[in-house]
Amino acid sequence: MRQWLIATVSAGAFFAATNAAAQSEAPKPETAADTAANPATPGDAIQDDAPTDDVVVTGLRRSLQSAQNIKRNAEGIVDSIVAEDIGKLPDVTASAALARVTGVQVTRAAGEAAGVQIRGLPDISTTYNGREIFTAENRFVAIQDFPAGAVQALEVYKSSTANLIEGGIGGQVNVRSRRPFDFDGFQLSGSLNGVHWEQSQRLDYNGNLLVTDRWDTGIGEIGVLVNAAISNIDYLDATREVDRFVTPEPGAPADAAGFTRPNGQGIFYGSGNRWRPSVNAAVQWRPASNLEFYVDGLFQGYRAEDRNHWLFVPTFGDGAQYSNVVLRNGSNSVQSMTVTGASTPDGYDAFTKARTDTYQLAGGAIWTAGRLKLTGDVAYTDSTYTQQSANIDYAFTRSPTRNVDFDIARGQGGGVFDFVDFDASDPNNYALRGLFDANFRATGKDWQARLDAEYDMGLDFLPKLQAGVRFNTRDAARYNGQRYAGLIQTGLTYPDLPVQIGPITRGFRFNNDQPVTVFPGATFDSVYDNRDALRAIAGFGAGNPAFNDQETFTASERSWAGYAQAKYAFDIGLPIEGNLGLRVINTRTQVQGNSYDATSDTFTPVAQTNRYTDYLPNANLRATLANNLQLRLAFTQTRTRPNFIDLNPSSNVGTVPTACSTEGVDTVNCFVPVTSGNPNLSPLRSNNYDLSLEYYYATTGSLTAGVFRRDVNNFIFRSTTNIEIADAPDRRVNSPSNGGKGRVQGAEVAFTGFLDIGSLPEWARGFGMQANYTYLDAATELAPEFRDRLPGQQPFPGVSKHSFNLVGLYERPVFSARLAYNWRSRFATEYQDLQAGFLSPLYQKSLGVMDFSTTVTPVPNVTIAFDLLNVLGTPVRNERAYNSAGDSYPFQVRYIERTYSLGVRFRF
């Protein structure tokens, strides 16, 4: 880390010095008005500063220049990613592009980046062209649900202003689409990319097509735009896993074997074909120079056919015997051994079809009369998510002898195993253990309306006043039905099932440590073509399971918001400007469901109403210290409502596993999973402090640094607790709760620059670099039931202390290339109370991901692009301590996809 920081600072200083020498004066920021896109006035366009030298401003440079202008001229602290060309973000997916933003962290799985966090906080809000957007019953939309071809820019608001919709304490991500008045006239553009997924060995495509034009008519100027895009993912993530439970449990006396060992190992293949169609359209009409009407429409789709394969290989059992035992480093814990007579390996194949349809229709008007500007906007959103699942549970027909190693010294570490005289690829060795059938539906509807006023005061010290009101009404619901039948007694094996059996796609193509990788299973289509035949074996009726009223959850929410904000400006030898504002929000939330008591296995109806009013002030200041140097100060208060799923009083109660009958109710693997919400959750609240220093030395050159602090109350996180029940399966309950007080504080630094030196040859001036680093110190009090064992401040789940991006760029008019490395340090993912007397977080180890992309433009307006994602193929690794001394085994080693993309972009 130290060497990387020295190299980055040195390189940044060199680029900054050479650019300063080459360019006497960088473009100045506009001080009379904010030129960044304002969600309150979606008709406004970004005004890019014109270049001041003869450097050709094309794809990557143009993108960086636009993003720099947004950051420089924004009223708050804003970073952004701007598409370098129509339909082309600088990454294949929108969420992966966000990972390049300073202070943004993501998690990677299922062939994509997800779980976006801003400055360590996952509680962010998402907007589309400044309007709230969500998926089904959620409060937000996953950024990866936007195909890259449908996005013009991603704007990350790290500090709020009163005119922004209230939302996440982490910040807000606004997805901005294109509109017809962004273009001079007719434009036809598009892209088509073939994508190869290395682990799944699948080939698919991504693409987009945009058509727009504008006309002068007898009733004013009219513009129309339609943009369609689709993204496809055909992923396979392969995981080697060591059971999180050990024997003996912490605090228990040693067992007869006399050593500590994990209770088993496993292999998980998570695979799927996911595609996301998207269509957005916009109409703008300007009947007069001071009046504009617009209509925006969006369809956002998600389609998934996921297939998950799990195999668990126990080391426990009444007849288990151990030989060839090797202990780790002279300790009492096992490194490797041979296991004979242990419980029979078992697992499942899960087949899931999922579908989301989200529609948003919006319209509004912008009217200017002298110094007054009025903007009105109304939007309706309707989103539905459906999912049908079919699981085939299996067990081996016998328990083979196996050689196990819980943490191999070679490669990436982690556990591996091999069977002795047993063919894991033979379908005749698999007995039917049970069938699971599930049906799920979630819905969300929303009306939102706002009216904003802006008045130019004509005063130097008070240039502008802003005020507005907003109304939002929201409904959400979840419905679930499921059923399970244990069928080990039927004696059926895989060849007896009414489905097509064949070898499933194997994983671990980047690593050969695991000897057993090929398994049989049913094909996806044959399962869904024969679901009723499978249901008949289980004794179920035909068709999807009926929804269970005890698991149904409904919610409604109404909120009114109003704000007032004043922009100020004065000169005390330094030009200073900023804003002061206050946003007031009144919220009423009603939830209905059925609370589950795990100890008595009973449900109780719940209907609860929560009302609260929030007062959220903001103060932003920007001081111009020198021609290209500015200082920002900001204080804001934010509030985040709990997600509807977290407020859900109803519980999803799983089925009793086979281990309960084969090993008894006291075995560690005999438990019923329960997932529930908590209607008593309080909103998250935060006081936010920001200071940043920004130096803009060129049109595409900047060096910025900042420090920040978030004082957080009521942080919501999910934890898993084991509830012991005498003579019955335990209940393992995953539920959310409010933590106590917490903090997130840190610092960030970012640099962007090109070698724009006039004395260099033309080819050399194409080299550039982006680098950013974020330090986060984040901790919170845990939920009350955990504080006695882990008192004081504990790590925030999902927050890395260190993260950085290092990007090498090269761009000339015909050719460009980019090599990008994204790294984040170790972080806690979840707190688990699974074994008696011991509470431990699960940690993900540090992870670095490298991506490469290049383009060639052989003829004007036609570009050939190649992308290689996850060049290094580095796996995601998780670990968990199993005692208070910090002793641990590696929990998971997961190999995520490496992808290759080749395509063409055109514009006419």
mmCIF file with all atom_site columns, C-alpha atoms in Angstrom, residues 503-586:
data_model
loop_
_atom_site.group_PDB
_atom_site.id
_atom_site.type_symbol
_atom_site.label_atom_id
_atom_site.label_alt_id
_atom_site.label_comp_id
_atom_site.label_asym_id
_atom_site.label_entity_id
_atom_site.label_seq_id
_atom_site.pdbx_PDB_ins_code
_atom_site.Cartn_x
_atom_site.Cartn_y
_atom_site.Cartn_z
_atom_site.occupancy
_atom_site.B_iso_or_equiv
_atom_site.pdbx_formal_charge
_atom_site.auth_seq_id
_atom_site.auth_comp_id
_atom_site.auth_asym_id
_atom_site.auth_atom_id
_atom_site.pdbx_PDB_model_num
ATOM 1  C CA . PRO A 1 503 ? -23.440 -33.189 -16.569 1.00 0.00 ? 503 PRO A CA 1
ATOM 2  C CA . ILE A 1 504 ? -23.815 -29.611 -15.347 1.00 0.00 ? 504 ILE A CA 1
ATOM 3  C CA . THR A 1 505 ? -21.307 -26.956 -16.367 1.00 0.00 ? 505 THR A CA 1
ATOM 4  C CA . ARG A 1 506 ? -18.291 -27.221 -14.110 1.00 0.00 ? 506 ARG A CA 1
ATOM 5  C CA . GLY A 1 507 ? -16.582 -24.310 -12.392 1.00 0.00 ? 507 GLY A CA 1
ATOM 6  C CA . PHE A 1 508 ? -13.042 -23.589 -11.198 1.00 0.00 ? 508 PHE A CA 1
ATOM 7  C CA . ARG A 1 509 ? -11.695 -22.935 -14.692 1.00 0.00 ? 509 ARG A CA 1
ATOM 8  C CA . PHE A 1 510 ? -9.158  -20.508 -13.200 1.00 0.00 ? 510 PHE A CA 1
ATOM 9  C CA . ASN A 1 511 ? -7.940  -23.003 -10.587 1.00 0.00 ? 511 ASN A CA 1
ATOM 10 C CA . ASN A 1 512 ? -7.302  -26.757 -10.432 1.00 0.00 ? 512 ASN A CA 1
ATOM 11 C CA . ASP A 1 513 ? -6.982  -27.237 -6.676  1.00 0.00 ? 513 ASP A CA 1
ATOM 12 C CA . GLN A 1 514 ? -10.370 -28.976 -6.234  1.00 0.00 ? 514 GLN A CA 1
ATOM 13 C CA . PRO A 1 515 ? -10.236 -32.567 -7.635  1.00 0.00 ? 515 PRO A CA 1
ATOM 14 C CA . VAL A 1 516 ? -14.021 -33.182 -7.768  1.00 0.00 ? 516 VAL A CA 1
ATOM 15 C CA . THR A 1 517 ? -15.703 -30.638 -10.073 1.00 0.00 ? 517 THR A CA 1
ATOM 16 C CA . VAL A 1 518 ? -18.096 -32.548 -12.385 1.00 0.00 ? 518 VAL A CA 1
ATOM 17 C CA . PHE A 1 519 ? -21.606 -33.396 -11.190 1.00 0.00 ? 519 PHE A CA 1
ATOM 18 C CA . PRO A 1 520 ? -24.841 -34.578 -12.842 1.00 0.00 ? 520 PRO A CA 1
ATOM 19 C CA . GLY A 1 521 ? -28.122 -32.724 -12.695 1.00 0.00 ? 521 GLY A CA 1
ATOM 20 C CA . ALA A 1 522 ? -31.377 -31.972 -14.438 1.00 0.00 ? 522 ALA A CA 1
ATOM 21 C CA . THR A 1 523 ? -31.407 -29.492 -17.313 1.00 0.00 ? 523 THR A CA 1
ATOM 22 C CA . PHE A 1 524 ? -33.171 -26.204 -16.611 1.00 0.00 ? 524 PHE A CA 1
ATOM 23 C CA . ASP A 1 525 ? -35.765 -26.496 -19.383 1.00 0.00 ? 525 ASP A CA 1
ATOM 24 C CA . SER A 1 526 ? -36.680 -30.092 -18.512 1.00 0.00 ? 526 SER A CA 1
ATOM 25 C CA . VAL A 1 527 ? -37.423 -29.106 -14.908 1.00 0.00 ? 527 VAL A CA 1
ATOM 26 C CA . TYR A 1 528 ? -39.796 -26.308 -15.911 1.00 0.00 ? 528 TYR A CA 1
ATOM 27 C CA . ASP A 1 529 ? -41.384 -28.390 -18.664 1.00 0.00 ? 529 ASP A CA 1
ATOM 28 C CA . ASN A 1 530 ? -42.119 -31.168 -16.154 1.00 0.00 ? 530 ASN A CA 1
ATOM 29 C CA . ARG A 1 531 ? -42.824 -29.344 -12.895 1.00 0.00 ? 531 ARG A CA 1
ATOM 30 C CA . ASP A 1 532 ? -46.271 -30.924 -12.490 1.00 0.00 ? 532 ASP A CA 1
ATOM 31 C CA . ALA A 1 533 ? -44.760 -34.414 -12.932 1.00 0.00 ? 533 ALA A CA 1
ATOM 32 C CA . LEU A 1 534 ? -42.238 -33.626 -10.210 1.00 0.00 ? 534 LEU A CA 1
ATOM 33 C CA . ARG A 1 535 ? -45.024 -32.222 -8.030  1.00 0.00 ? 535 ARG A CA 1
ATOM 34 C CA . ALA A 1 536 ? -46.945 -35.480 -8.443  1.00 0.00 ? 536 ALA A CA 1
ATOM 35 C CA . ILE A 1 537 ? -43.963 -37.418 -7.036  1.00 0.00 ? 537 ILE A CA 1
ATOM 36 C CA . ALA A 1 538 ? -44.072 -35.131 -3.978  1.00 0.00 ? 538 ALA A CA 1
ATOM 37 C CA . GLY A 1 539 ? -47.847 -35.477 -3.639  1.00 0.00 ? 539 GLY A CA 1
ATOM 38 C CA . PHE A 1 540 ? -48.432 -31.816 -4.515  1.00 0.00 ? 540 PHE A CA 1
ATOM 39 C CA . GLY A 1 541 ? -51.269 -30.585 -6.685  1.00 0.00 ? 541 GLY A CA 1
ATOM 40 C CA . ALA A 1 542 ? -50.614 -29.167 -10.133 1.00 0.00 ? 542 ALA A CA 1
ATOM 41 C CA . GLY A 1 543 ? -49.737 -25.503 -10.568 1.00 0.00 ? 543 GLY A CA 1
ATOM 42 C CA . ASN A 1 544 ? -47.843 -23.016 -8.447  1.00 0.00 ? 544 ASN A CA 1
ATOM 43 C CA . PRO A 1 545 ? -48.237 -23.109 -4.651  1.00 0.00 ? 545 PRO A CA 1
ATOM 44 C CA . ALA A 1 546 ? -50.918 -20.809 -3.289  1.00 0.00 ? 546 ALA A CA 1
ATOM 45 C CA . PHE A 1 547 ? -49.735 -17.737 -1.418  1.00 0.00 ? 547 PHE A CA 1
ATOM 46 C CA . ASN A 1 548 ? -49.556 -18.215 2.347   1.00 0.00 ? 548 ASN A CA 1
ATOM 47 C CA . ASP A 1 549 ? -51.592 -15.543 4.135   1.00 0.00 ? 549 ASP A CA 1
ATOM 48 C CA . GLN A 1 550 ? -49.265 -15.796 7.156   1.00 0.00 ? 550 GLN A CA 1
ATOM 49 C CA . GLU A 1 551 ? -46.310 -14.686 5.000   1.00 0.00 ? 551 GLU A CA 1
ATOM 50 C CA . THR A 1 552 ? -48.160 -11.864 3.200   1.00 0.00 ? 552 THR A CA 1
ATOM 51 C CA . PHE A 1 553 ? -46.980 -8.333  3.856   1.00 0.00 ? 553 PHE A CA 1
ATOM 52 C CA . THR A 1 554 ? -48.489 -5.026  2.716   1.00 0.00 ? 554 THR A CA 1
ATOM 53 C CA . ALA A 1 555 ? -47.394 -1.450  3.325   1.00 0.00 ? 555 ALA A CA 1
ATOM 54 C CA . SER A 1 556 ? -48.484 2.039   2.392   1.00 0.00 ? 556 SER A CA 1
ATOM 55 C CA . GLU A 1 557 ? -46.644 5.299   2.857   1.00 0.00 ? 557 GLU A CA 1
ATOM 56 C CA . ARG A 1 558 ? -47.523 8.959   2.382   1.00 0.00 ? 558 ARG A CA 1
ATOM 57 C CA . SER A 1 559 ? -45.086 11.822  2.622   1.00 0.00 ? 559 SER A CA 1
ATOM 58 C CA . TRP A 1 560 ? -45.147 15.571  2.166   1.00 0.00 ? 560 TRP A CA 1
ATOM 59 C CA . ALA A 1 561 ? -41.959 17.561  1.755   1.00 0.00 ? 561 ALA A CA 1
ATOM 60 C CA . GLY A 1 562 ? -41.248 21.245  1.473   1.00 0.00 ? 562 GLY A CA 1
ATOM 61 C CA . TYR A 1 563 ? -38.011 23.163  1.213   1.00 0.00 ? 563 TYR A CA 1
ATOM 62 C CA . ALA A 1 564 ? -36.578 26.650  1.029   1.00 0.00 ? 564 ALA A CA 1
ATOM 63 C CA . GLN A 1 565 ? -33.045 27.493  0.018   1.00 0.00 ? 565 GLN A CA 1
ATOM 64 C CA . ALA A 1 566 ? -31.091 30.684  -0.537  1.00 0.00 ? 566 ALA A CA 1
ATOM 65 C CA . LYS A 1 567 ? -27.963 31.064  -2.614  1.00 0.00 ? 567 LYS A CA 1
ATOM 66 C CA . TYR A 1 568 ? -25.505 33.643  -1.360  1.00 0.00 ? 568 TYR A CA 1
ATOM 67 C CA . ALA A 1 569 ? -22.312 35.252  -2.675  1.00 0.00 ? 569 ALA A CA 1
ATOM 68 C CA . PHE A 1 570 ? -19.840 37.787  -1.317  1.00 0.00 ? 570 PHE A CA 1
ATOM 69 C CA . ASP A 1 571 ? -16.180 38.761  -1.568  1.00 0.00 ? 571 ASP A CA 1
ATOM 70 C CA . ILE A 1 572 ? -13.821 39.129  1.410   1.00 0.00 ? 572 ILE A CA 1
ATOM 71 C CA . GLY A 1 573 ? -10.734 39.203  -0.716  1.00 0.00 ? 573 GLY A CA 1
ATOM 72 C CA . LEU A 1 574 ? -11.786 35.720  -1.791  1.00 0.00 ? 574 LEU A CA 1
ATOM 73 C CA . PRO A 1 575 ? -14.946 35.069  -3.836  1.00 0.00 ? 575 PRO A CA 1
ATOM 74 C CA . ILE A 1 576 ? -17.319 32.992  -1.699  1.00 0.00 ? 576 ILE A CA 1
ATOM 75 C CA . GLU A 1 577 ? -20.663 31.523  -2.657  1.00 0.00 ? 577 GLU A CA 1
ATOM 76 C CA . GLY A 1 578 ? -22.939 28.789  -1.415  1.00 0.00 ? 578 GLY A CA 1
ATOM 77 C CA . ASN A 1 579 ? -26.395 27.993  -0.162  1.00 0.00 ? 579 ASN A CA 1
ATOM 78 C CA . LEU A 1 580 ? -28.403 27.637  3.036   1.00 0.00 ? 580 LEU A CA 1
ATOM 79 C CA . GLY A 1 581 ? -31.538 25.561  3.096   1.00 0.00 ? 581 GLY A CA 1
ATOM 80 C CA . LEU A 1 582 ? -34.008 23.509  5.057   1.00 0.00 ? 582 LEU A CA 1
ATOM 81 C CA . ARG A 1 583 ? -36.079 20.519  3.938   1.00 0.00 ? 583 ARG A CA 1
ATOM 82 C CA . VAL A 1 584 ? -39.034 19.361  6.051   1.00 0.00 ? 584 VAL A CA 1
ATOM 83 C CA . ILE A 1 585 ? -40.615 15.935  5.494   1.00 0.00 ? 585 ILE A CA 1
ATOM 84 C CA . ASN A 1 586 ? -43.674 14.450  7.152   1.00 0.00 ? 586 ASN A CA 1
#
